[in-house]
Short mmCIF file of N, CA and C in Angstrom, two decimals:
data_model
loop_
_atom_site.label_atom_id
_atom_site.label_comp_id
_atom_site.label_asym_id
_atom_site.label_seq_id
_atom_site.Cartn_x
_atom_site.Cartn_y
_atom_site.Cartn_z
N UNK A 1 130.72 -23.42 -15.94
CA UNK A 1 131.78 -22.88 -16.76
C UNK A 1 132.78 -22.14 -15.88
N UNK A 2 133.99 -22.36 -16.22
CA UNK A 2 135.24 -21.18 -15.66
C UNK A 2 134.68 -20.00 -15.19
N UNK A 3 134.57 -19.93 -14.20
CA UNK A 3 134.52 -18.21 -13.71
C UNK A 3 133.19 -17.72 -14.74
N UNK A 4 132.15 -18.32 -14.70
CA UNK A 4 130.75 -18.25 -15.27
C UNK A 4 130.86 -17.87 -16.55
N UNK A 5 132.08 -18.16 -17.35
CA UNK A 5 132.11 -17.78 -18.87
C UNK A 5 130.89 -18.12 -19.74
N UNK A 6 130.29 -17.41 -20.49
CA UNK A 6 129.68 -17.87 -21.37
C UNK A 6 130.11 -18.58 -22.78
N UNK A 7 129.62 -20.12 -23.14
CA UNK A 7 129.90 -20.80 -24.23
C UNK A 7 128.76 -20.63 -24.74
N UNK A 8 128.96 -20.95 -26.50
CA UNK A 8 127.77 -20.83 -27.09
C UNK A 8 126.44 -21.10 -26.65
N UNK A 9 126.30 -22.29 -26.19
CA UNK A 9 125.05 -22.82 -26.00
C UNK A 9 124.26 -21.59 -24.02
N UNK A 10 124.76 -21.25 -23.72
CA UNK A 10 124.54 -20.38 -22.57
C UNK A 10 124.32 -19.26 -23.15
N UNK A 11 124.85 -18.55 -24.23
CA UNK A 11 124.38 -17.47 -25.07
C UNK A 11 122.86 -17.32 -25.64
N UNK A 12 122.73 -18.62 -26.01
CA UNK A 12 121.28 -18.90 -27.02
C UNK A 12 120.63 -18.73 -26.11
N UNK A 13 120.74 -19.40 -24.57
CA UNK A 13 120.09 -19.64 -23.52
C UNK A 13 119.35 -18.02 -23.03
N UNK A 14 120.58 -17.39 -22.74
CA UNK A 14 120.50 -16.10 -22.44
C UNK A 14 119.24 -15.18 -23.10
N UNK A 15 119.59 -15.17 -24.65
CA UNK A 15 118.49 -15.15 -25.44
C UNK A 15 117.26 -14.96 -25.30
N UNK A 16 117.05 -16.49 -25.24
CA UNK A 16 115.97 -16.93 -24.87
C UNK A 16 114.95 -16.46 -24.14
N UNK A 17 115.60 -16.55 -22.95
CA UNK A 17 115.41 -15.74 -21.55
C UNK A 17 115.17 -14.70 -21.28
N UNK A 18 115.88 -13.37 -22.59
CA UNK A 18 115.44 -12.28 -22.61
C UNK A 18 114.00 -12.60 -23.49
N UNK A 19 114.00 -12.84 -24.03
CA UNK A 19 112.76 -12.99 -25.22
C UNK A 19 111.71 -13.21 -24.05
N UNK A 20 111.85 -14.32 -23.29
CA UNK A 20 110.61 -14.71 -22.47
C UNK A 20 110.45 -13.38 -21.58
N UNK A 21 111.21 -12.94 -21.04
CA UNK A 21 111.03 -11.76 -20.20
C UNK A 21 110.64 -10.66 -20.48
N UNK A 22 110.70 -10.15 -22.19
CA UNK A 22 109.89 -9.33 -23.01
C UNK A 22 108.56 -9.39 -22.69
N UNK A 23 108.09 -10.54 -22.79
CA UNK A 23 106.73 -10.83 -22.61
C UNK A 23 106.29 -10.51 -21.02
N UNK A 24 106.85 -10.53 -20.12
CA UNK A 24 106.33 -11.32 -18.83
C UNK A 24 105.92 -10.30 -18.45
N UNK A 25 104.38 -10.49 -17.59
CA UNK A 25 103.72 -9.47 -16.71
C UNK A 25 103.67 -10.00 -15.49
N UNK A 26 104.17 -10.69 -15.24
CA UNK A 26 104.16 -10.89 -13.67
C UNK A 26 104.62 -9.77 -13.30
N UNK A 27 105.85 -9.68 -13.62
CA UNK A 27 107.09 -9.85 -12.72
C UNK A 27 108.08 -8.21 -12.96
N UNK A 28 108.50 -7.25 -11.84
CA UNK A 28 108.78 -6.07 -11.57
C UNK A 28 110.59 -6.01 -11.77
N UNK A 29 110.82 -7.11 -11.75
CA UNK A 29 112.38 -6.86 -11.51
C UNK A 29 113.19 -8.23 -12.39
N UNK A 30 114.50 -7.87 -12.72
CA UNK A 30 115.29 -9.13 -13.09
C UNK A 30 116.29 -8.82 -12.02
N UNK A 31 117.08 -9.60 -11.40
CA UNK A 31 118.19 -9.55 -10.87
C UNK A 31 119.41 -10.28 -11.05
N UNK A 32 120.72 -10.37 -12.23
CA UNK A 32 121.51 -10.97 -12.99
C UNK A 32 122.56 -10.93 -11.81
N UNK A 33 123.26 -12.02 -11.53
CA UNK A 33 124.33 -12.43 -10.75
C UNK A 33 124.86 -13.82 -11.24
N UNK A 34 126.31 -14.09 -10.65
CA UNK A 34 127.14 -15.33 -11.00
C UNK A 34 127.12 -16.10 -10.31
N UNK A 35 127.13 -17.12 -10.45
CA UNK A 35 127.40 -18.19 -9.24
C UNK A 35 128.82 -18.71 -8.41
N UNK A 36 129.36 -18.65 -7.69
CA UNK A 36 130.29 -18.50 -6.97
C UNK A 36 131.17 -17.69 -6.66
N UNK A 37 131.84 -17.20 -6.52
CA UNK A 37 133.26 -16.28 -6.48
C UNK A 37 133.33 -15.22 -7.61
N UNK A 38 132.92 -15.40 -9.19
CA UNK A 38 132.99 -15.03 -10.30
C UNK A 38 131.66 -14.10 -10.75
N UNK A 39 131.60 -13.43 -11.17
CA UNK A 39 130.68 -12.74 -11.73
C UNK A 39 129.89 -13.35 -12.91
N UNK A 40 130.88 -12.91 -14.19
CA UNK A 40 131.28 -13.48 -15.42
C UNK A 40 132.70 -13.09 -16.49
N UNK A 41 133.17 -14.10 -16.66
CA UNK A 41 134.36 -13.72 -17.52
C UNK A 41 134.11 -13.47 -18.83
N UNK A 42 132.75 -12.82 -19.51
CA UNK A 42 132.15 -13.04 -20.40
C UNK A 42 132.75 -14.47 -21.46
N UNK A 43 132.93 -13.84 -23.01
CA UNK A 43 132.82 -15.74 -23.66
C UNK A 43 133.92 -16.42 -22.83
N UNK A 44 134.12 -17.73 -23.02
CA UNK A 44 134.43 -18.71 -23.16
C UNK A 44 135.25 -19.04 -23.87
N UNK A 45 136.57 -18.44 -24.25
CA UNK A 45 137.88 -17.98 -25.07
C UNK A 45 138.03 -19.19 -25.18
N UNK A 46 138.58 -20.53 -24.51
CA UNK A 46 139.03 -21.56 -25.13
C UNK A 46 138.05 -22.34 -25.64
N UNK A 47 136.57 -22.24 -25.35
CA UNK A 47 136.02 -23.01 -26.83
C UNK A 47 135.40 -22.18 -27.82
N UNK A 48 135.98 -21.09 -27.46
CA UNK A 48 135.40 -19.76 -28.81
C UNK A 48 136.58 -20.44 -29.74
N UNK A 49 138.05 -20.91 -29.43
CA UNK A 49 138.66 -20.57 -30.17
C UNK A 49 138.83 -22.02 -30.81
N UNK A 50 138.16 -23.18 -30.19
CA UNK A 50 137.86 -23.96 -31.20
C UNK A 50 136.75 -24.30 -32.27
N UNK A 51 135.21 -23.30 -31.75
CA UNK A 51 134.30 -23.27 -32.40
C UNK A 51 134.11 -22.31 -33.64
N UNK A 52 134.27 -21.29 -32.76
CA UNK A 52 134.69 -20.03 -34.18
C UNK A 52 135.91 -20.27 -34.69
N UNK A 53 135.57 -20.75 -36.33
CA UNK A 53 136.55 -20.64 -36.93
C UNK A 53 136.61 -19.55 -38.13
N UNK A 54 135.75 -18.65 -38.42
CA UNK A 54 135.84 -17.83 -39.40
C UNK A 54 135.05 -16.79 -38.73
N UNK A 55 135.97 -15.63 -39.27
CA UNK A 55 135.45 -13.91 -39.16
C UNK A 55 134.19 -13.53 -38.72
N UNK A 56 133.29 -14.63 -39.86
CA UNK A 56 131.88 -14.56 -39.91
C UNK A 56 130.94 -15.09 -38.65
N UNK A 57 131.89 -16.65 -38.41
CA UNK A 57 131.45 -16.94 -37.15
C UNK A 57 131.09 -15.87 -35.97
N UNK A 58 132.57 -15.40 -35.27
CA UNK A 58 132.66 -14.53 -34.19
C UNK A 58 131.88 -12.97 -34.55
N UNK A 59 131.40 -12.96 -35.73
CA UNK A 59 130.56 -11.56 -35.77
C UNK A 59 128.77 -11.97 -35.49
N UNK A 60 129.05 -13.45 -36.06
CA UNK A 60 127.35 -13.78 -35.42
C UNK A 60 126.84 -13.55 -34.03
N UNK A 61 128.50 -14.39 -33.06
CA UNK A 61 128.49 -13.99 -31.87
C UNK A 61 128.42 -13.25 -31.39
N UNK A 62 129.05 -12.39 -31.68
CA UNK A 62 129.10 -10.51 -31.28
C UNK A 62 127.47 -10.15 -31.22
N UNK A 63 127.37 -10.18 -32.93
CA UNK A 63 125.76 -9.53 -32.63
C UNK A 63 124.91 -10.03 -32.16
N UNK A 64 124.99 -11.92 -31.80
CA UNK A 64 123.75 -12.30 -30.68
C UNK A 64 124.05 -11.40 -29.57
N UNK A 65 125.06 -11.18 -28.40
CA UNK A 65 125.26 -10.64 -27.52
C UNK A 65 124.84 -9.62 -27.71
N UNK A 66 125.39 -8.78 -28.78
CA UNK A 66 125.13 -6.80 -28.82
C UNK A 66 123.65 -7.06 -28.85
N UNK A 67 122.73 -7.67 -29.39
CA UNK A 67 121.41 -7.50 -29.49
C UNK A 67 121.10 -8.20 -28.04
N UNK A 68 121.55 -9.26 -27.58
CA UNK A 68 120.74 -9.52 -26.69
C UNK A 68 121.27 -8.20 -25.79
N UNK A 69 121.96 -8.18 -25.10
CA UNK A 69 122.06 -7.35 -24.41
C UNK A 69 121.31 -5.65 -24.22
N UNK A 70 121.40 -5.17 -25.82
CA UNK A 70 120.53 -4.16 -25.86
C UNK A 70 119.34 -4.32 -25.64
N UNK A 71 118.63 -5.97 -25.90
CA UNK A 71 117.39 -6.58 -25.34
C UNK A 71 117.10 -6.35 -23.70
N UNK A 72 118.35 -6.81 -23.22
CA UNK A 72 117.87 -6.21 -21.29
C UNK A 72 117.86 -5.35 -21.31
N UNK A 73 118.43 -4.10 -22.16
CA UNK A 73 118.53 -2.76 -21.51
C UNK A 73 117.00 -2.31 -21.49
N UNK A 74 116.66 -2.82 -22.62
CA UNK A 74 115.15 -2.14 -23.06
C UNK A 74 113.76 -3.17 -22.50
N UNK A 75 113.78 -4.03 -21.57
CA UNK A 75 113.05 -4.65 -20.47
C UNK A 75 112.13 -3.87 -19.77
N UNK A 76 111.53 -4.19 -20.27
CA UNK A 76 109.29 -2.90 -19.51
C UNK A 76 109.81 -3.57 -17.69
N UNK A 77 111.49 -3.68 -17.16
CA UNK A 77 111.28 -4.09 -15.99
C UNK A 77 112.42 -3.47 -15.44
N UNK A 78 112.40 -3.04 -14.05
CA UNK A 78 113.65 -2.46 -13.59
C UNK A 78 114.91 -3.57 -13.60
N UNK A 79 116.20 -3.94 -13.57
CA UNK A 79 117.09 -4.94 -13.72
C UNK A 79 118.16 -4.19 -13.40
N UNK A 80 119.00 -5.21 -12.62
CA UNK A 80 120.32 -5.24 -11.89
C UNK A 80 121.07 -6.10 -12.09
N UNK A 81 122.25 -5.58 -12.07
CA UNK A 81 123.47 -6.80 -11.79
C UNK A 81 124.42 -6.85 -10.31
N UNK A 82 123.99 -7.86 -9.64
CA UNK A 82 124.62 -8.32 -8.64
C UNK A 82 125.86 -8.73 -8.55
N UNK A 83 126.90 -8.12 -8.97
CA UNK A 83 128.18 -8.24 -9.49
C UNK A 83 129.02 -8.74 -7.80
N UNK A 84 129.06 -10.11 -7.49
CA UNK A 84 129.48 -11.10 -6.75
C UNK A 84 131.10 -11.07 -6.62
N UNK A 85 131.63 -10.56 -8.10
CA UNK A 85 133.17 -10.87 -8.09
C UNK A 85 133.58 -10.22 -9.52
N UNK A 86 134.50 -10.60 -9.92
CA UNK A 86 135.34 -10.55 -11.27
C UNK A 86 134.29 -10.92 -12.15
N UNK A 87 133.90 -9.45 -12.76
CA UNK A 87 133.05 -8.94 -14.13
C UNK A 87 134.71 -8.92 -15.37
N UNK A 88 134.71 -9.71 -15.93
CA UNK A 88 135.51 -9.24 -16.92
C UNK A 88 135.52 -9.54 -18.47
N UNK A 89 135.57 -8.38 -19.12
CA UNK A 89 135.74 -8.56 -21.15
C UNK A 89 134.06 -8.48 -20.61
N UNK A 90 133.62 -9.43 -21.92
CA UNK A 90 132.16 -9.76 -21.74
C UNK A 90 131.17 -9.56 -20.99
N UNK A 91 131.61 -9.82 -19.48
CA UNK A 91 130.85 -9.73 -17.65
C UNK A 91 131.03 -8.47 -17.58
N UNK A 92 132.08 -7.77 -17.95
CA UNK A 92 131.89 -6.14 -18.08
C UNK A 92 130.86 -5.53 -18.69
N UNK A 93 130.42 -6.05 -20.03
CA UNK A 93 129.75 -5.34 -20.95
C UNK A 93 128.22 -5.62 -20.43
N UNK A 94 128.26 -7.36 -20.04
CA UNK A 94 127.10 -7.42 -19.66
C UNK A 94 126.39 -6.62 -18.32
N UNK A 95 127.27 -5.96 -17.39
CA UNK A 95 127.03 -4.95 -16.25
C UNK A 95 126.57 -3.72 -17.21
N UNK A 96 126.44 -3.55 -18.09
CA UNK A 96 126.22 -2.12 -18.47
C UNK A 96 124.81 -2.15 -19.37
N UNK A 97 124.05 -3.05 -19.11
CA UNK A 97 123.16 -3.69 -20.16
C UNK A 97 121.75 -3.46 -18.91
N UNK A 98 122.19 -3.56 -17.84
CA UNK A 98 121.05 -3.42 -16.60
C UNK A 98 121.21 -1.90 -16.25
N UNK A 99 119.93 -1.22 -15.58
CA UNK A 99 119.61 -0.40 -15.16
C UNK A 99 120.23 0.38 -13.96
N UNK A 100 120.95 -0.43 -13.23
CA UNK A 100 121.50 -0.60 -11.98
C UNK A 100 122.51 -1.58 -11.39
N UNK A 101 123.44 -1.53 -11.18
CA UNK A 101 124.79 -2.26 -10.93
C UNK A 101 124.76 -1.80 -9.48
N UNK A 102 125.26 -3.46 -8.74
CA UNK A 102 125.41 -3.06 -7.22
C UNK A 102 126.62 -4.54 -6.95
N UNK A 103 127.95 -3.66 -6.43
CA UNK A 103 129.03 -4.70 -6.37
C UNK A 103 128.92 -4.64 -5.16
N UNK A 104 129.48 -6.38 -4.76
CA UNK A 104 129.53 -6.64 -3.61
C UNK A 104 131.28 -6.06 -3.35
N UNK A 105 131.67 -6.00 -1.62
CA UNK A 105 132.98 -5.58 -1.50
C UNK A 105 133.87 -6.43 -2.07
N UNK A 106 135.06 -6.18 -2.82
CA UNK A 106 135.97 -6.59 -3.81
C UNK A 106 135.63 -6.91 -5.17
N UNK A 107 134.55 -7.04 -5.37
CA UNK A 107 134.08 -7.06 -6.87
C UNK A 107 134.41 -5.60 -7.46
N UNK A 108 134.88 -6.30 -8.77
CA UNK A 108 135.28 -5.79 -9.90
C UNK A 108 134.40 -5.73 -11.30
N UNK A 109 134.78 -5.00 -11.96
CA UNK A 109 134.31 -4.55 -13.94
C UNK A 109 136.09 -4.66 -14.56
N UNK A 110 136.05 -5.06 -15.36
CA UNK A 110 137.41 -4.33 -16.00
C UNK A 110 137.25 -5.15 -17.83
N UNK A 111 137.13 -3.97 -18.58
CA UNK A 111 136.74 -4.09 -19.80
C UNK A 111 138.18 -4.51 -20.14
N UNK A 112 138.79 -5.88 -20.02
CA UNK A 112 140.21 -6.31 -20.66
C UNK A 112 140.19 -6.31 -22.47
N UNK A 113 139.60 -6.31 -22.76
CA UNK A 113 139.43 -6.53 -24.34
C UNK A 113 140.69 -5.82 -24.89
N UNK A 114 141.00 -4.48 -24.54
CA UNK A 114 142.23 -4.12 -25.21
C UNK A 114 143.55 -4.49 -25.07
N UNK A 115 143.42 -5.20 -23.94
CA UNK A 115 144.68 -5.86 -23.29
C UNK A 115 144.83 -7.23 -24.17
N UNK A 116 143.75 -7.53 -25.31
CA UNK A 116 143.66 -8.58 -25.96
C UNK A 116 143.86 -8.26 -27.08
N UNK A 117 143.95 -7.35 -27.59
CA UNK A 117 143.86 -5.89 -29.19
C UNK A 117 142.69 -6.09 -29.35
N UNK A 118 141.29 -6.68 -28.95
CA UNK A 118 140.38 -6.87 -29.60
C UNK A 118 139.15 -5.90 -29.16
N UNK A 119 138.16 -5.35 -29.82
CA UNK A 119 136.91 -4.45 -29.61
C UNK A 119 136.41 -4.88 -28.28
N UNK A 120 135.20 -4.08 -27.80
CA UNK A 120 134.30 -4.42 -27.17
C UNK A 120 132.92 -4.97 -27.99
N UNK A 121 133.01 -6.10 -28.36
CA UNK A 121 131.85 -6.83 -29.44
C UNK A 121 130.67 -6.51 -28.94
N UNK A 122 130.37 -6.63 -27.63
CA UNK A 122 129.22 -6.67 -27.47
C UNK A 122 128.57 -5.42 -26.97
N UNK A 123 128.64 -4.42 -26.96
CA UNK A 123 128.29 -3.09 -27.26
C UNK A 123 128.24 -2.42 -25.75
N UNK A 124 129.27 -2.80 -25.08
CA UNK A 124 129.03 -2.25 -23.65
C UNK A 124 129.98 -1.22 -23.95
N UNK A 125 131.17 -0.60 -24.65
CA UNK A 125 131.73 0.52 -24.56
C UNK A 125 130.60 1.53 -25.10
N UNK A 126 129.71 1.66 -26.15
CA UNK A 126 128.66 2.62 -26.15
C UNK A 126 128.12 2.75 -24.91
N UNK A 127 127.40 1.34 -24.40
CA UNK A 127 126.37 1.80 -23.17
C UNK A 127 127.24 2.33 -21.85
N UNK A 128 128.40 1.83 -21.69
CA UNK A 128 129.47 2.72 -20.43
C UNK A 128 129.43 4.11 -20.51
N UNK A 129 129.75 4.75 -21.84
CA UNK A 129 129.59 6.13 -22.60
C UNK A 129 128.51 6.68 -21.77
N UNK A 130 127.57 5.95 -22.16
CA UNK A 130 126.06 6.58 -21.78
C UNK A 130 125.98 6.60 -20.41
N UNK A 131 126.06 5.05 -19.65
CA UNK A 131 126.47 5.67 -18.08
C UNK A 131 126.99 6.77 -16.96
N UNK A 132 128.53 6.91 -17.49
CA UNK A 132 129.64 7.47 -16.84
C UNK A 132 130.24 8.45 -17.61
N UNK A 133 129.71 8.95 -19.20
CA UNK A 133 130.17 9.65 -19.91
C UNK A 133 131.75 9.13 -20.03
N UNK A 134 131.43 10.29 -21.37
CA UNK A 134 132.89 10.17 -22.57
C UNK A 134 134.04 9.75 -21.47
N UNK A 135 134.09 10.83 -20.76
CA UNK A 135 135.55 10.90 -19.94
C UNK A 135 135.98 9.93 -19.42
N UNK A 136 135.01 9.47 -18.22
CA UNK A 136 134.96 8.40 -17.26
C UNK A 136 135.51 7.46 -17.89
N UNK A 137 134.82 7.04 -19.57
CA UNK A 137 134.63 5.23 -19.84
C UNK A 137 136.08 5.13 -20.49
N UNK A 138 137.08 6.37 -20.76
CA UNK A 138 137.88 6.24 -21.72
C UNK A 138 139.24 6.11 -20.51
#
């Protein structure tokens, strides 16, 4: 995907993945990173905007993300984000969902959502709050 955007079907995936990792006793650590140059541009705006077509749609979306995500936070495992490059909208929120954030030099966060008029859906302006406090996240 573009700059590791997430489309629907990578969402479910995501999911998933947390669910299995709920369970897992192996294993001490997750470590979340992008593949190439990109972090994540969180969704996938041009086929959000042919798939979601109603209100209802894009709030399902929202709350798979807000839940999954509150799902990593709460992981019986320490977890990081290896932030490679350009975290942005979405890739922002999802940096705030791990325990520990570690950018490589020139990597970026930048919560664009307002630059779009639109919320932070997936609940990373609460968890930033909680990070960096009131002041910082505003």
């Amino acid at each position: 995907a573009r700059r590791n955007a997430l489309c629907g079907t990578m969402m479910i995936q995501l999911a998933d993945a947390v669910h299995e990792l709920e369970s897992w006793k192996q294993g001490v650590a997750l470590v979340v990173t992008g593949a190439g140059r990109a972090f994540c541009a969180g969704a996938d705006l041009h086929l959000a905007q042919k798939v979601i077509n109603t209100p209802e749609q894009g709030q399902l979306m929202s709350e798979l993300m807000s839940e999954t995500l509150d799902r990593i936070a709460q992981l019986p495992m320490i977890s990081v984000c290896a932030v490679n490059g350009a975290a942005f909208g979405g890739g922002a929120e999802l940096t705030t969902a791990t325990d520990w954030r570690v950018f490589a030099s020139g990597a970026t966060a930048r919560f664009v959502q307002t630059q779009m008029a639109v919320s932070t859906g997936w609940g990373g302006a609460g968890r930033l709050t909680g990070i960096v406090g009131r002041r910082q996240a505003l």
